[in-house]
Amino acid sequence: MQYDHQTVEKKWQKYWVENGLFTTNSNPKKKYYDLVMFAYPSGDIHMGHCKNYVIGDVIARFKRRTGFDVLHPFGWDAFGLPAENRAIEIGVHPREWTLNNITVSDESLKLLGISYDWEREIITCLPDYYRWTQWMFLLMYKRGLAYKKEAYVNWCPGCQTVLANEQVIDGHCYRSNCKSPIERRKLNQWFFKITDYAERLLRDLEKLSGWPERVKQMQKNWIGKSEGTNIVFPVKNSDIKLEVFTTRADTIFGVTFISIAPENPLLDHLIKDSPYKDAVHTYVSDSSHKSVVERAEKEKDGVFTGIYAINPINGCEIPVFVADYVLVEYGSGVVMGVPAHDSRDFQFARKYNLPIQVVIKPKSGEIDPKHMNDAFVDYGIMINSGEFNGLTSEQGIEAVTEFLHKRGFGGRAVNYKIKDWLISRQRYWGAPIPIIYCEKCGIVPVPDKDLPVLLPENIKDYVPRGKSPLAAVDEFVNTTCPHCSAPATRDPDTMDTFVCSSWYFLRYLDPHNKSEFCSLENARKWLPIDQYIGGIEHATGHLIYFRFFTKVLYDAGFLHVDEPATNLFTQGMVLRNGEVMSKSKGNAVPVGPFVEKNGADVARITILFAAPPERDMEWSDEGVTGAQRFIERIYRLIMENKNLVIKNCSVQPENDMQKKLYIRINQTVARVSNDLENFKFNTAIAALWELLNDLYQYKERDAFFGYGLYVMMNLLSPFTPHLADELWFRTGNTNSLMTEKWLDYDPHYMSDDRMVIVLQVNGKVRGHIDISRDADEEQIKSLALADERVRRHTDNKQIKKIIYVPGKLINVVI
RNA sequence: GCCGGGAUGAUGGAAUUGGUAGACGUAGCGGACUUAAAAUCCGCUUCUCCGCAAGGGGAGUGCCGGUUCAAGUCCGGCUCCCGGCACCA
């Protein structure tokens, strides 16, 4: 009896859609928002992409059967560079390429039987969607969270555009087929002020108990909160004050120089009368030509500015250097140099023969300043520090900060590593920034009523040349000022696609709303996301951005929640031959042909059974073989016995064999239900496999056998929905299992009334006794001591004690 | 450097949180069915020692040590691997 997956799968896919089984109940009583990260349409999807979707689908199908109104939508993150690069290569319009990819990929998802509510599909490159992306920009602008500034930014020479910090990996472009070394350029760009939310983004991580610890830790590191002191160093013979940030105010007596970043805007003013002006300019110019990586890897160097600053704690004069190991964007872009207690400062001081003044000694022991090889960076006891001598570093930090604060030389300060989010991109295929520049009125936001600012379609040249291709489209750029109607120009840049993806989860809630991105009513119905599923690679990008957007919308009164997702699950990747599955590596398994040959349910089992879902899995032919056998064996067994299937077993088990099977059945219901709640799909399938093996072994064709078959097909439905529904149908039902309530188990038959007690002597297993569950401790002990194998080890020995773990084991200690 | 996570048979992986290590699958071996093969069904498979056998002993979850009647699981110290951040002052 051969299982004809092709016919069966098509039939049920059609049935599900025609009967609206994937359609969301728009008035949920008990809502469950099950969301997988949407996708970039870079071609047809392959099995590597599908793991995510299969996991989401299992959850959706399970939750529906346990009484939830499930929202399970999908969509496409459709703007972005690959489409544009394709356009440059082969001349097809990015829109056409993207929409084609979406069409074929949607088809593949349907072939796998993923239960998306297709009526809610969203595509970010369509004006209906991106008008709201633009609206989000304007909201940020109105709330003072979008601003334009001239700044040093990450420039990708490959993509010919700027990138956000989150898109620079080890000094290189994040795009896997670019990876160019990032350069620094000073450009006038739009930023989102995510730093205003740094503290809340950090603090609220505590609320996210349903998020993996790893992701929270990564976000914490990324936000990088650092508490310390701002210290003001007045400049000698000048009104300029240099402010530095330090976490080690206790080392202030050891400051022997100050370093300022070459890009620091204070610098020009500082050196305007200095005789060392030219040398400084040369140094600044040199370092501006170095890439981020080059600067990080070279030896620390700098140049004296000819300027001296005054240490506010003791009035000492100290030289000011320009040094490009100082980051302009962190703190104030000026640092105090304490060579004795900071490794970088130590190297710098050695190179330029600056004094190394020891002011902290270890809590036990001494430091010999003459023979130091490196800085002493640990906390210790303050020395050579005047009235502060003898304080511990912890006390010293407090005391010095307090001292300076009282005298107006600074005070407590907090710094974050996270930087404002640069969202301008000098590329075509994105949502245009809805801003107009007017000579008279300056920066003018496009009024809401004029949205969307349409991306022009008739563009001839996509090739990036350092500015947006839109700058060359006169019909687009030239407009009139919304304020004064004078001729004006549009911003030619488009937005980072991560802006589009920061709010997409809201559009699903109300995808056809023409007047709002989402009504508050719909937001209240569905938010927060109950389960979000996606890749770990988004930990410090998208997963921070969408939290940021949620908080801004909450503050503006558009949402009632300030965190988007209560639970997050990060799935592992799909590998083949040891490498991540991808089209470009040539190891991808395309969906269409695989499903044609083996079936969607085989694909689903292969993915789910190979490894726990959070771990990387290797796609192997052996895995496919196993999944195939699993499905065939179930089909055969149930079809051969289809007349025996019964929905409940009203009889009580009469013999041990029946009881054993009935217990197995109940245990399986419990195990599978529990595993489904905990993302343990591999062990859930293993439990089903055990039940299957037991059913094969069971020779009686009685009610318990028939019930076992019934339970089997029921529990299968989240994993292999086509097979399950087909069996359900063939055993006399006219509906889909999707609309059947999930099974309960009979609590009276969860375990045998007999138990197996493990017999140990000194912790070593020596035997077992099979005994009634009501047996008391004394009875068991005496049986254990009488056991032949136990006696072999206890005879002629003195028994010290006997440990009895109820229902489990007995350990005789000799 | 800092912060996470991990290491279990030939192999993917189980193990109710301290209580029979190796569930389930794959591969391999053997058996049944078959003229034969495939498929299917049924068994065996951590290493090692004693035994013709039934059976019995010993060791074993990266390494070393500890706690405990009992450790893959807890504690201390390492080794290696993977991931994140990294000139953050």
GROMACS .gro file of N, CA and C in nm, chain A residues 53-66 112-115 601 604-605 608 672-673 676 681 685 688 711-722 724-725 737-738 742:
model
  135
   53TYR      N    1   1.002   2.827   0.901
   53TYR     CA    2   0.859   2.828   0.865
   53TYR      C    3   0.791   2.702   0.917
   54VAL      N    4   0.864   2.591   0.912
   54VAL     CA    5   0.807   2.465   0.961
   54VAL      C    6   0.786   2.474   1.113
   55ILE      N    7   0.884   2.527   1.184
   55ILE     CA    8   0.870   2.543   1.328
   55ILE      C    9   0.748   2.629   1.361
   56GLY      N   10   0.738   2.743   1.292
   56GLY     CA   11   0.624   2.833   1.315
   56GLY      C   12   0.492   2.763   1.286
   57ASP      N   13   0.493   2.680   1.185
   57ASP     CA   14   0.370   2.613   1.145
   57ASP      C   15   0.328   2.507   1.245
   58VAL      N   16   0.424   2.434   1.297
   58VAL     CA   17   0.391   2.333   1.398
   58VAL      C   18   0.324   2.401   1.518
   59ILE      N   19   0.383   2.512   1.560
   59ILE     CA   20   0.326   2.587   1.672
   59ILE      C   21   0.184   2.634   1.640
   60ALA      N   22   0.167   2.691   1.521
   60ALA     CA   23   0.036   2.744   1.482
   60ALA      C   24  -0.068   2.633   1.483
   61ARG      N   25  -0.033   2.520   1.425
   61ARG     CA   26  -0.130   2.410   1.415
   61ARG      C   27  -0.161   2.351   1.552
   62PHE      N   28  -0.062   2.347   1.637
   62PHE     CA   29  -0.084   2.294   1.771
   62PHE      C   30  -0.172   2.390   1.852
   63LYS      N   31  -0.137   2.519   1.846
   63LYS     CA   32  -0.210   2.617   1.925
   63LYS      C   33  -0.358   2.626   1.881
   64ARG      N   34  -0.382   2.617   1.752
   64ARG     CA   35  -0.521   2.620   1.704
   64ARG      C   36  -0.601   2.507   1.769
   65ARG      N   37  -0.539   2.392   1.778
   65ARG     CA   38  -0.610   2.276   1.831
   65ARG      C   39  -0.625   2.281   1.983
   66THR      N   40  -0.548   2.369   2.047
   66THR     CA   41  -0.564   2.379   2.193
   66THR      C   42  -0.648   2.502   2.229
  112LEU      N   43   0.460   2.332   0.104
  112LEU     CA   44   0.498   2.270   0.232
  112LEU      C   45   0.381   2.265   0.330
  113GLY      N   46   0.270   2.323   0.288
  113GLY     CA   47   0.152   2.320   0.375
  113GLY      C   48   0.162   2.414   0.493
  114ILE      N   49   0.242   2.520   0.481
  114ILE     CA   50   0.254   2.615   0.591
  114ILE      C   51   0.123   2.693   0.602
  115SER      N   52   0.069   2.700   0.721
  115SER     CA   53  -0.067   2.752   0.737
  115SER      C   54  -0.072   2.903   0.757
  601ASP      N   55   0.541   1.640   0.391
  601ASP     CA   56   0.548   1.585   0.526
  601ASP      C   57   0.685   1.522   0.553
  604ARG      N   58   0.912   1.804   0.631
  604ARG     CA   59   0.886   1.856   0.766
  604ARG      C   60   0.947   1.766   0.873
  605ILE      N   61   0.930   1.635   0.859
  605ILE     CA   62   0.987   1.542   0.957
  605ILE      C   63   1.140   1.545   0.951
  608LEU      N   64   1.249   1.849   1.139
  608LEU     CA   65   1.216   1.854   1.282
  608LEU      C   66   1.285   1.745   1.364
  672VAL      N   67   0.408   1.427   2.391
  672VAL     CA   68   0.403   1.510   2.269
  672VAL      C   69   0.348   1.649   2.303
  673SER      N   70   0.244   1.654   2.386
  673SER     CA   71   0.187   1.785   2.422
  673SER      C   72   0.292   1.870   2.492
  676LEU      N   73   0.568   1.984   2.259
  676LEU     CA   74   0.524   2.090   2.168
  676LEU      C   75   0.526   2.225   2.239
  681PHE      N   76   1.069   1.936   1.938
  681PHE     CA   77   1.002   1.860   1.832
  681PHE      C   78   1.071   1.728   1.803
  685ILE      N   79   0.870   1.368   1.816
  685ILE     CA   80   0.863   1.272   1.706
  685ILE      C   81   0.917   1.137   1.751
  688LEU      N   82   0.644   0.959   1.922
  688LEU     CA   83   0.549   0.903   1.825
  688LEU      C   84   0.604   0.777   1.761
  711VAL      N   85  -0.510   0.794   1.821
  711VAL     CA   86  -0.422   0.889   1.890
  711VAL      C   87  -0.304   0.924   1.800
  712MET      N   88  -0.250   0.824   1.738
  712MET     CA   89  -0.135   0.844   1.648
  712MET      C   90  -0.166   0.952   1.545
  713MET      N   91  -0.275   0.935   1.472
  713MET     CA   92  -0.302   1.032   1.365
  713MET      C   93  -0.332   1.170   1.421
  714ASN      N   94  -0.395   1.172   1.537
  714ASN     CA   95  -0.423   1.300   1.601
  714ASN      C   96  -0.297   1.376   1.637
  715LEU      N   97  -0.204   1.305   1.700
  715LEU     CA   98  -0.082   1.372   1.746
  715LEU      C   99   0.008   1.410   1.630
  716LEU      N  100  -0.012   1.344   1.518
  716LEU     CA  101   0.072   1.374   1.402
  716LEU      C  102   0.037   1.506   1.337
  717SER      N  103  -0.085   1.553   1.359
  717SER     CA  104  -0.134   1.661   1.273
  717SER      C  105  -0.049   1.788   1.272
  718PRO      N  106   0.015   1.830   1.383
  718PRO     CA  107   0.099   1.950   1.369
  718PRO      C  108   0.225   1.924   1.286
  719PHE      N  109   0.271   1.800   1.288
  719PHE     CA  110   0.399   1.767   1.223
  719PHE      C  111   0.379   1.731   1.075
  720THR      N  112   0.286   1.638   1.053
  720THR     CA  113   0.260   1.592   0.915
  720THR      C  114   0.111   1.611   0.886
  721PRO      N  115   0.074   1.737   0.863
  721PRO     CA  116  -0.069   1.767   0.855
  721PRO      C  117  -0.141   1.699   0.738
  722HIS      N  118  -0.069   1.679   0.627
  722HIS     CA  119  -0.135   1.619   0.511
  722HIS      C  120  -0.168   1.473   0.539
  724ALA      N  121  -0.189   1.326   0.826
  724ALA     CA  122  -0.284   1.314   0.936
  724ALA      C  123  -0.427   1.334   0.887
  725ASP      N  124  -0.446   1.437   0.806
  725ASP     CA  125  -0.582   1.463   0.758
  725ASP      C  126  -0.629   1.354   0.662
  737LEU      N  127  -0.847   1.752   1.078
  737LEU     CA  128  -0.804   1.742   1.218
  737LEU      C  129  -0.773   1.880   1.276
  738MET      N  130  -0.746   1.976   1.186
  738MET     CA  131  -0.716   2.111   1.233
  738MET      C  132  -0.827   2.167   1.319
  742TRP      N  133  -0.751   1.925   2.059
  742TRP     CA  134  -0.631   1.846   2.091
  742TRP      C  135  -0.666   1.742   2.198
   0.00000   0.00000   0.00000
